[in-house]
CSV table of N, CA and C in Angstrom, one decimal:
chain,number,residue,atom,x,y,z
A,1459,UNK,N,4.2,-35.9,-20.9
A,1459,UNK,CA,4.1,-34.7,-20.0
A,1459,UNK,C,5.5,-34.3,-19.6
A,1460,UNK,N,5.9,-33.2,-19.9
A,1460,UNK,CA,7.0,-32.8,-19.2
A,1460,UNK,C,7.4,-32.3,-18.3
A,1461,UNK,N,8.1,-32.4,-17.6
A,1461,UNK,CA,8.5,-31.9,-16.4
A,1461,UNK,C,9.4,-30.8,-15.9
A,1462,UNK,N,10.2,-30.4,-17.2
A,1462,UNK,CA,11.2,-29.5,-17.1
A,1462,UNK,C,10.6,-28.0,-16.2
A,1463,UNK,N,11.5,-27.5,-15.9
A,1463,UNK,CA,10.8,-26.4,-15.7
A,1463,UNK,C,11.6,-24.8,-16.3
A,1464,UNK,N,10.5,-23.9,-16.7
A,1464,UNK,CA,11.0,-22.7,-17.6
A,1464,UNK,C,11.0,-21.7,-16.5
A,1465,UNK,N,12.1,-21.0,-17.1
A,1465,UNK,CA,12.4,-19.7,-16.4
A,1465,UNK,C,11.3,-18.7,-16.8
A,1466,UNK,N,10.9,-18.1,-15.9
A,1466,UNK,CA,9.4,-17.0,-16.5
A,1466,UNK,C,10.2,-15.6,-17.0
A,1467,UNK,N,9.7,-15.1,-18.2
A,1467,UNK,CA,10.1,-14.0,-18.2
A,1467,UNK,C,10.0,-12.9,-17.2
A,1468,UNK,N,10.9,-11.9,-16.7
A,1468,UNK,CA,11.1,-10.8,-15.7
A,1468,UNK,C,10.8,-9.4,-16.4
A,1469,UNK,N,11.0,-8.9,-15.5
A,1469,UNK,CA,10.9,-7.0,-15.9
A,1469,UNK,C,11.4,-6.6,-14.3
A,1470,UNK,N,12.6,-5.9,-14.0
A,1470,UNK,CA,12.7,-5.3,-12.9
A,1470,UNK,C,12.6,-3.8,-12.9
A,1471,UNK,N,12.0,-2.7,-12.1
A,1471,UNK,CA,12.0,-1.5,-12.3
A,1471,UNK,C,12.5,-1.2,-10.8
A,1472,UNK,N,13.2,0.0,-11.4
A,1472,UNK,CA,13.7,0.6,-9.9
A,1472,UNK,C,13.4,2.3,-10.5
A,1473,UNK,N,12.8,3.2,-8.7
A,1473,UNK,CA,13.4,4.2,-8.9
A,1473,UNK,C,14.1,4.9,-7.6
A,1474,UNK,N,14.7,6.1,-7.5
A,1474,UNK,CA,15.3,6.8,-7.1
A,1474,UNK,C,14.8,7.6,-6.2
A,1475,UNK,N,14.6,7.5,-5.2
A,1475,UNK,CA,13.8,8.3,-3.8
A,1475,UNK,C,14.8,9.2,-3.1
A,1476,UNK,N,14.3,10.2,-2.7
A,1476,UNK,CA,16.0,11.0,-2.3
A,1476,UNK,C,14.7,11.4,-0.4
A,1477,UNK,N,14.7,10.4,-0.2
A,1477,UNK,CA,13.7,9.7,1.2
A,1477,UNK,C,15.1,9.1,2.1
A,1478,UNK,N,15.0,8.9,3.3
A,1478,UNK,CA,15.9,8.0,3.9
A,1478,UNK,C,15.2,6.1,3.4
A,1479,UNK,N,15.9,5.5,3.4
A,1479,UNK,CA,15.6,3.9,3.0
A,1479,UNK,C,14.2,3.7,4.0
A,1480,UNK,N,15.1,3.6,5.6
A,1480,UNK,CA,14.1,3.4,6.3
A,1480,UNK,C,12.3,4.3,6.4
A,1481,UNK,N,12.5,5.6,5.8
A,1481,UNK,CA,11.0,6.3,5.5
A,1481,UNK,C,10.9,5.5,4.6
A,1482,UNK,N,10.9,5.0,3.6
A,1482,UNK,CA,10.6,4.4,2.1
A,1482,UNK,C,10.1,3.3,2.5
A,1483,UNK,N,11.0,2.6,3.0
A,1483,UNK,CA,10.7,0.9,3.6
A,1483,UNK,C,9.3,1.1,4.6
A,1484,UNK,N,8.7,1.9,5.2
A,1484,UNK,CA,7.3,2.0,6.6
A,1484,UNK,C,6.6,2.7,5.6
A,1485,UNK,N,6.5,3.4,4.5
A,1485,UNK,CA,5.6,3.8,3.7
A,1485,UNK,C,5.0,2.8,2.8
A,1486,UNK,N,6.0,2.4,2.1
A,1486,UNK,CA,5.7,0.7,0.9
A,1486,UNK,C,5.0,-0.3,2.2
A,1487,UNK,N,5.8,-0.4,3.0
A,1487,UNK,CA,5.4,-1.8,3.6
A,1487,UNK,C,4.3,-1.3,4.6
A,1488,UNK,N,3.3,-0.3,4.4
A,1488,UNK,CA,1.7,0.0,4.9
A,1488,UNK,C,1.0,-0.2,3.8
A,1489,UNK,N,0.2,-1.2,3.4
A,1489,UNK,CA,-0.6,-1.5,2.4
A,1489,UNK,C,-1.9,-0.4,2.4
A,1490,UNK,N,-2.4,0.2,3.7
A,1490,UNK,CA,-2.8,1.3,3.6
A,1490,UNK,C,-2.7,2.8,2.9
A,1491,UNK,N,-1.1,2.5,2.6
A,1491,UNK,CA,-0.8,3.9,1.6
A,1491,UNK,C,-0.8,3.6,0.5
A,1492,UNK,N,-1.3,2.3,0.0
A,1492,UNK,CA,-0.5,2.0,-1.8
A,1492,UNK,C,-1.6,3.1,-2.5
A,1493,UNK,N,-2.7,2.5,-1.9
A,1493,UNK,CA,-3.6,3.6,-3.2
A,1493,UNK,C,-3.1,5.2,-3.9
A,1494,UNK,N,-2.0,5.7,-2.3
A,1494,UNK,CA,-1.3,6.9,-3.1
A,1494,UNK,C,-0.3,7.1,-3.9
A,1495,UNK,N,-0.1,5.6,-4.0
A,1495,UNK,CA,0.8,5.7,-5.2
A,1495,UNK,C,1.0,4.4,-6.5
A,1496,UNK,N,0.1,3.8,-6.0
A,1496,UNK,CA,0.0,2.4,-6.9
A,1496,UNK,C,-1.5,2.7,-7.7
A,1497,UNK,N,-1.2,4.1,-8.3
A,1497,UNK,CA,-2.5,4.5,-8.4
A,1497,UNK,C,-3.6,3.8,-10.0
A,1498,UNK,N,-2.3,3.1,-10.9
A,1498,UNK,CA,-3.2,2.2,-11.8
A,1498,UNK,C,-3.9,1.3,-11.4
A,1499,UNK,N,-3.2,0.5,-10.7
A,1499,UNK,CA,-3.4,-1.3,-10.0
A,1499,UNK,C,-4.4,-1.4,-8.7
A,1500,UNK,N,-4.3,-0.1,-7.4
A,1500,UNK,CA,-5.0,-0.3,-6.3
A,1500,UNK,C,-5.7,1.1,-6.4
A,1501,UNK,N,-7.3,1.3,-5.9
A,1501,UNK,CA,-8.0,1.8,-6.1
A,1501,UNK,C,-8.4,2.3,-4.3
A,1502,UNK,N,-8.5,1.3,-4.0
A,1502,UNK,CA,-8.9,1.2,-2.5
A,1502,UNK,C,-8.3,0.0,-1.7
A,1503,UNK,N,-8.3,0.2,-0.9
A,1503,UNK,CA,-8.0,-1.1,0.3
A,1503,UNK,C,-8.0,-1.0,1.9
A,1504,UNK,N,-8.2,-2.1,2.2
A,1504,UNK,CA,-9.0,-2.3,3.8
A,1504,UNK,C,-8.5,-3.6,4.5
A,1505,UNK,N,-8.4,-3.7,5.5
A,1505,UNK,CA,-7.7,-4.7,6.3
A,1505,UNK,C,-9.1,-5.9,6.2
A,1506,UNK,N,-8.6,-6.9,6.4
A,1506,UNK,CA,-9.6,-8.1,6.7
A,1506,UNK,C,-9.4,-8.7,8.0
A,1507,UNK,N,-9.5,-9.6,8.5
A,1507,UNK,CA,-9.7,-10.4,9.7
A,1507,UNK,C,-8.4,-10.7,10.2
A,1508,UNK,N,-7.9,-11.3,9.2
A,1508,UNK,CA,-6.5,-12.0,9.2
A,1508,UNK,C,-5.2,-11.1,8.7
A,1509,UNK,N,-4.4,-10.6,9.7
A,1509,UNK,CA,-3.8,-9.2,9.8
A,1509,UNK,C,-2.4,-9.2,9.0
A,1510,UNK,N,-2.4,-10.4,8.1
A,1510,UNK,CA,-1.7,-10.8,7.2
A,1510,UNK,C,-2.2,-10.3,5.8
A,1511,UNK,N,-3.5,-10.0,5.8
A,1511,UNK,CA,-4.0,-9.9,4.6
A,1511,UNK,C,-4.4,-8.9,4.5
A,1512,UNK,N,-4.7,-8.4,3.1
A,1512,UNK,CA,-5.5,-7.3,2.8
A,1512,UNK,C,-6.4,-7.3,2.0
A,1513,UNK,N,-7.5,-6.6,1.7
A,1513,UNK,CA,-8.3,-6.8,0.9
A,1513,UNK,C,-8.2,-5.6,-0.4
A,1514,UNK,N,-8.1,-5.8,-1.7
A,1514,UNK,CA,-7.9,-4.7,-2.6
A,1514,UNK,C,-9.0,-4.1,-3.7
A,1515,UNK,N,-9.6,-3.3,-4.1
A,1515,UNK,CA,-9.9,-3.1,-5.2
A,1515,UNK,C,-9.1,-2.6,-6.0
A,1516,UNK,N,-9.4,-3.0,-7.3
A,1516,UNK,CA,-8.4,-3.3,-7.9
A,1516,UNK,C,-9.1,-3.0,-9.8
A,1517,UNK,N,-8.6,-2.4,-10.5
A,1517,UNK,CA,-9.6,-2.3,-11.9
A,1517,UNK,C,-9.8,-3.7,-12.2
A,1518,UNK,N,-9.6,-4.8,-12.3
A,1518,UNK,CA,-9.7,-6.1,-12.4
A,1518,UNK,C,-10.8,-6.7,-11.5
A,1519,UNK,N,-11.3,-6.2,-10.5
A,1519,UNK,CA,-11.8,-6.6,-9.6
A,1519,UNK,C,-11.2,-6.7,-8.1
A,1520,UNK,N,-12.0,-7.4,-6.9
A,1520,UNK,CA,-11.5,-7.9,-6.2
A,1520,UNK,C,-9.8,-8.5,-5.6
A,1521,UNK,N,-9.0,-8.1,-5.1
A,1521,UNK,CA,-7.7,-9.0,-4.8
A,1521,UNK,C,-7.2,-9.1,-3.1
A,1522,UNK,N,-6.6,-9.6,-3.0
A,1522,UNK,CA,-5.7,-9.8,-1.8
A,1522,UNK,C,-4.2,-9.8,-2.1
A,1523,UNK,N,-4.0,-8.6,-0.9
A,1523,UNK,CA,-2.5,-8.7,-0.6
A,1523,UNK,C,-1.5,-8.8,0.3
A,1524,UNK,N,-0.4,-9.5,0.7
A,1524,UNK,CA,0.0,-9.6,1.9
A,1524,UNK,C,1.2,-9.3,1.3
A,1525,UNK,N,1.8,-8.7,2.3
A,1525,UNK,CA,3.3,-8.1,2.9
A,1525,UNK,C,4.3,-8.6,3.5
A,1526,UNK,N,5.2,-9.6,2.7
A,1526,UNK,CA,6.6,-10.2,3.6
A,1526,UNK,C,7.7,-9.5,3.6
A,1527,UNK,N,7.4,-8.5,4.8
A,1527,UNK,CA,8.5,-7.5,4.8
A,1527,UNK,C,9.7,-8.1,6.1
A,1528,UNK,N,10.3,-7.2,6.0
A,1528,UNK,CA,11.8,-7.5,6.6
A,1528,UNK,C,13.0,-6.3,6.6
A,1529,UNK,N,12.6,-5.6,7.9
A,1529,UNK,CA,13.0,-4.1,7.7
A,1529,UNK,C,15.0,-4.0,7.3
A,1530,UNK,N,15.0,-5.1,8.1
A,1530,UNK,CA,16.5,-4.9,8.5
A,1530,UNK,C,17.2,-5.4,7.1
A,1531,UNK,N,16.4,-6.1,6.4
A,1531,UNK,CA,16.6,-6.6,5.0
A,1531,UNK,C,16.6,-5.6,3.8
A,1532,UNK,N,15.5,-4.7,4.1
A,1532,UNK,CA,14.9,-3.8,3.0
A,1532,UNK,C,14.1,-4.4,2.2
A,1533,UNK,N,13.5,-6.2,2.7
A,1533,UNK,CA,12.9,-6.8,1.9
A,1533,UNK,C,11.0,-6.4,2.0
A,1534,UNK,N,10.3,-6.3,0.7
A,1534,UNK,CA,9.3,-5.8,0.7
A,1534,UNK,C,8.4,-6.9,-0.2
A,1535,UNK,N,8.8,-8.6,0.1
A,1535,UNK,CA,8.3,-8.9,-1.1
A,1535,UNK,C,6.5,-9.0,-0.9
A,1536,UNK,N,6.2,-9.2,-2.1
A,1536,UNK,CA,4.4,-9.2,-1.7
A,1536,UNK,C,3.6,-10.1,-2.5
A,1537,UNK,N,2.5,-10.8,-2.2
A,1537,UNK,CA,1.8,-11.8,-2.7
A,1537,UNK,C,0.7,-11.3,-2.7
A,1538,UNK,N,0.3,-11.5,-4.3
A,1538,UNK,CA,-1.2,-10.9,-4.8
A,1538,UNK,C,-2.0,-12.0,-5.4
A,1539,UNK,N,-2.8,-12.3,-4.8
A,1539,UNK,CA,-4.0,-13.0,-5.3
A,1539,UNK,C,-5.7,-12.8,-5.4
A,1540,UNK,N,-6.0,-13.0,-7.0
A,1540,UNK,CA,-7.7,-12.5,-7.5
A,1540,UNK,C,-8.0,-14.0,-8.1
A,1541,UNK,N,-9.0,-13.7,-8.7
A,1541,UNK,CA,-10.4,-14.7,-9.0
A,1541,UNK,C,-9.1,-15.5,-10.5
A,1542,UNK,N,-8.7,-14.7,-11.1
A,1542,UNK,CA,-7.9,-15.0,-12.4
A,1542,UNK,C,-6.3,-15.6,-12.1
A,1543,UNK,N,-5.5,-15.2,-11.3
A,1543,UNK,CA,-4.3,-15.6,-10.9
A,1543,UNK,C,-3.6,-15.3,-9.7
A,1544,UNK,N,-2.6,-15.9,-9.5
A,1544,UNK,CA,-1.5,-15.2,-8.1
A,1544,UNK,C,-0.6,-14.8,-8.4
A,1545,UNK,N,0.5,-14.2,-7.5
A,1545,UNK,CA,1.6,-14.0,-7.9
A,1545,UNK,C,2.5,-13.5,-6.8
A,1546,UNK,N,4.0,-13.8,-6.9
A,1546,UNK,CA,4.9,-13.3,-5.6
A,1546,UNK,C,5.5,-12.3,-6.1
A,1547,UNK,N,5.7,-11.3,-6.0
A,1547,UNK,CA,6.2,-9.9,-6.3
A,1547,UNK,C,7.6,-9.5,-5.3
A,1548,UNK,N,8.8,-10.0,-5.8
A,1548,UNK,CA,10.0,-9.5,-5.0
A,1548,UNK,C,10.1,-7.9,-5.2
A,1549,UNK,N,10.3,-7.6,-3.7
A,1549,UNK,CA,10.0,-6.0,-3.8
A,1549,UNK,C,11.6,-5.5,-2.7
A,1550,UNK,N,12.4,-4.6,-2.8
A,1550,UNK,CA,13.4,-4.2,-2.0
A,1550,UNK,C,13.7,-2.8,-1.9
A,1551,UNK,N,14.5,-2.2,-1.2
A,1551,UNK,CA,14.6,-0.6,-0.7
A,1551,UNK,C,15.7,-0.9,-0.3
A,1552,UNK,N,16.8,-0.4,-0.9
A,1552,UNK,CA,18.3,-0.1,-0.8
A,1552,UNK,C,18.7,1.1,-0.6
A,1553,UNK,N,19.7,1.8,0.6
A,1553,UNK,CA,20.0,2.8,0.6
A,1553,UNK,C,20.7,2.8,-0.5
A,1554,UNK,N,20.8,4.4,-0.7
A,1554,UNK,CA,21.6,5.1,-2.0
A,1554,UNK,C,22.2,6.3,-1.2
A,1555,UNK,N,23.3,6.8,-0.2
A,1555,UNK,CA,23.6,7.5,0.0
A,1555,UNK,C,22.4,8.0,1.2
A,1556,UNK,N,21.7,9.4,1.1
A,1556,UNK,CA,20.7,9.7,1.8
A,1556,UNK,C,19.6,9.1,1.4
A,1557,UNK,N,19.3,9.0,0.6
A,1557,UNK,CA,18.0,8.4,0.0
A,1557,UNK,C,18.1,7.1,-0.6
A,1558,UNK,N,17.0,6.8,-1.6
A,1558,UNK,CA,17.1,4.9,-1.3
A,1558,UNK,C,16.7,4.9,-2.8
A,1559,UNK,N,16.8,3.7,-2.9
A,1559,UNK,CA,15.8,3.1,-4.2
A,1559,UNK,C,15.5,2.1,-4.2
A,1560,UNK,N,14.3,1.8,-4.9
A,1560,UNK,CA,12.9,1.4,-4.6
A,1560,UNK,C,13.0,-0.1,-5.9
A,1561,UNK,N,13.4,-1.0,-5.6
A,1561,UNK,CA,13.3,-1.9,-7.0
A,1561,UNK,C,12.0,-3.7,-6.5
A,1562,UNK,N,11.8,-3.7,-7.8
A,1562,UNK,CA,10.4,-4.1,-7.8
A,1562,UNK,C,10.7,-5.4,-9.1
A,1563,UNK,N,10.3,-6.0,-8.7
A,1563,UNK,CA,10.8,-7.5,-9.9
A,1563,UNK,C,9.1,-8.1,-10.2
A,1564,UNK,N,8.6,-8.3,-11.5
A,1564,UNK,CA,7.1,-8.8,-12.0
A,1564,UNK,C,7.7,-9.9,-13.0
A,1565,UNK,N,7.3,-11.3,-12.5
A,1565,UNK,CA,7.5,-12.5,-13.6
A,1565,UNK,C,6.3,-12.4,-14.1
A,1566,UNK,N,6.3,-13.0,-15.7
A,1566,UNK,CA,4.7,-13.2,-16.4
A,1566,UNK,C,4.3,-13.9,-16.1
A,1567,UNK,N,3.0,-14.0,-15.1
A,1567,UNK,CA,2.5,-15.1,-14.9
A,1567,UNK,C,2.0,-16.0,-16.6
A,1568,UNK,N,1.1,-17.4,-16.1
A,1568,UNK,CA,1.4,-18.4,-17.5
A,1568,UNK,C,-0.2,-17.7,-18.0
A,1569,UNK,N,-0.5,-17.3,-17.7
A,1569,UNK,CA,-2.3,-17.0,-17.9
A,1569,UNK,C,-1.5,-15.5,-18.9
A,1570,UNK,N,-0.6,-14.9,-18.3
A,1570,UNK,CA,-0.8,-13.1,-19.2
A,1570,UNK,C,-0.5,-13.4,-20.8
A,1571,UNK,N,-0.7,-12.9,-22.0
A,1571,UNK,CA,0.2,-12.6,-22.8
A,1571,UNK,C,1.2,-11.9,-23.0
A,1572,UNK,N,2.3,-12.2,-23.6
A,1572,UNK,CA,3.1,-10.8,-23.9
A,1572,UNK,C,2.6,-9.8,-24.3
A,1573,UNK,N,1.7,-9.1,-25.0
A,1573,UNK,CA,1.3,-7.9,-25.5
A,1573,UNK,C,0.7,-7.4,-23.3
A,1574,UNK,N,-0.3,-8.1,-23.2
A,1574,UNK,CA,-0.9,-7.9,-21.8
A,1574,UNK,C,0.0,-7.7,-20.3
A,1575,UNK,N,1.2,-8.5,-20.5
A,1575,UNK,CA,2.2,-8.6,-19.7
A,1575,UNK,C,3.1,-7.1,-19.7
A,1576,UNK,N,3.4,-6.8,-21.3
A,1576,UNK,CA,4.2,-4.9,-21.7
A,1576,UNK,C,3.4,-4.6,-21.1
A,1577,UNK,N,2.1,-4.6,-21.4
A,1577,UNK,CA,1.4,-3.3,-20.9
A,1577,UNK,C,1.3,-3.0,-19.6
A,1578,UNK,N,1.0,-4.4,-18.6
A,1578,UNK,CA,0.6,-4.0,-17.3
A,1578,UNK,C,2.1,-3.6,-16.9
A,1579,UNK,N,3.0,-3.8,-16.8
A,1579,UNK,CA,4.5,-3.6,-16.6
A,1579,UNK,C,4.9,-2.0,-16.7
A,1580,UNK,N,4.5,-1.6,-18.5
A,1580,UNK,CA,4.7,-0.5,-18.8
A,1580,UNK,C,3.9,0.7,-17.9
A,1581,UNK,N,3.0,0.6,-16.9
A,1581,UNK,CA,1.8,1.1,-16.4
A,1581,UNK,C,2.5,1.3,-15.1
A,1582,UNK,N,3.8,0.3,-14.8
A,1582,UNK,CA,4.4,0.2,-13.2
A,1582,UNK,C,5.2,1.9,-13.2
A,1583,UNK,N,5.5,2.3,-14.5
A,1583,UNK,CA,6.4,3.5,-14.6
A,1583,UNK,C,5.6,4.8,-13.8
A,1584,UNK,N,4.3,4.9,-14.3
A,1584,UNK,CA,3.6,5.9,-13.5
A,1584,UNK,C,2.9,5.7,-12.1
A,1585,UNK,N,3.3,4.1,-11.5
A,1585,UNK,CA,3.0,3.9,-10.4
A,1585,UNK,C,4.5,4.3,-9.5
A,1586,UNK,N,5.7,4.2,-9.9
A,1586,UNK,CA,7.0,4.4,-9.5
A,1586,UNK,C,7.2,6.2,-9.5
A,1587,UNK,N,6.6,6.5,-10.3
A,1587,UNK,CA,6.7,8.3,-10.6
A,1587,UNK,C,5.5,8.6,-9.4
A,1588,UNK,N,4.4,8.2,-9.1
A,1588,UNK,CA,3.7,8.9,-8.0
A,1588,UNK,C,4.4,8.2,-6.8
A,1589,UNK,N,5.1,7.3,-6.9
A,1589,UNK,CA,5.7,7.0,-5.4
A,1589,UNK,C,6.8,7.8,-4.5
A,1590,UNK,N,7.7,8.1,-5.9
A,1590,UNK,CA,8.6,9.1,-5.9
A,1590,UNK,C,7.7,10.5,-5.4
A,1591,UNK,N,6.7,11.0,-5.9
A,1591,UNK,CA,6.6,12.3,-5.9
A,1591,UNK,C,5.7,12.3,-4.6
A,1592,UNK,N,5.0,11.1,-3.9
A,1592,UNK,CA,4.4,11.5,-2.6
A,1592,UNK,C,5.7,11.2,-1.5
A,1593,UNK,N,6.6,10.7,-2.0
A,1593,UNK,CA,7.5,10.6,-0.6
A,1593,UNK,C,8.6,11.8,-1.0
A,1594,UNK,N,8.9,12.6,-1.9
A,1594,UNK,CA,9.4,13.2,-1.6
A,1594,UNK,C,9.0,14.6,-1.4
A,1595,UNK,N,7.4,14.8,-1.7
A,1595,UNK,CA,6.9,15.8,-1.7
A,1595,UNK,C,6.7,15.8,0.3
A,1596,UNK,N,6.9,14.8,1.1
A,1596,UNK,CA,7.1,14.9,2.3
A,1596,UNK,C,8.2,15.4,3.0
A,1597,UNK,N,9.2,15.9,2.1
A,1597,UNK,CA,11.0,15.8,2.6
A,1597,UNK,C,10.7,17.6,3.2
């Protein structure tokens, strides 16, 4: 048995919000707004008991998600867990002048394939394009 340990493949996506950092950072880190813009992955969602968590619908089913945010950081990282896998999702909001951008890191978990891994990845681009277009359809 070995013990080494492998580096997981990555995918980082960023985009371009012309939002102040701080609007971007209190909109991402309300798990109550993802559905308007995480609109492949989250369907619905609702607070649970434990005010750390969330509860998701999700096309996969059922999930949970929690929010380790950190305003002064711009950190947004987030932990998702369903019936099939988990995962930590490093998430951050950098200013850019007036506005910010939004960068998002997904390792393959050991369960996805690569063909399954592009695709759900490739699917992040139209969740990054409605995030962009509800935050700055607010400006």
């Amino acid at each position: 048995m070995s013990t080494t340990q492998t580096t997981a493949r990555s995918v980082t996506k960023t985009v371009s919000i012309r939002r102040p950092a701080a609007e971007v950072f209190d909109f991402v880190a309300d798990p109550a707004n993802w559905p308007a813009w995480a609109v492949v992955n989250v369907q619905a969602v609702e607070p649970t008991d434990d005010p750390d968590w969330w509860l998701m619908t999700t096309p996969q089913g059922p999930a949970r998600l929690r929010i380790r945010g950190n305003a002064e950081l711009g950190v947004l990282d987030h932990d998702y867990v369903d019936d099939q896998a988990s995962w930590q999702v490093p998430a951050r909001v950098v200013a850019n002048g007036s506005g910010a951008e939004f960068m998002i890191t997904f390792f393959q978990p050991p369960t996805f394939t690569d063909a399954f891994f592009d695709e759900q990845v490739a699917l992040v681009d139209e969740e990054l394009a409605a995030l962009k277009r509800v935050l700055e359809a607010g400006a």
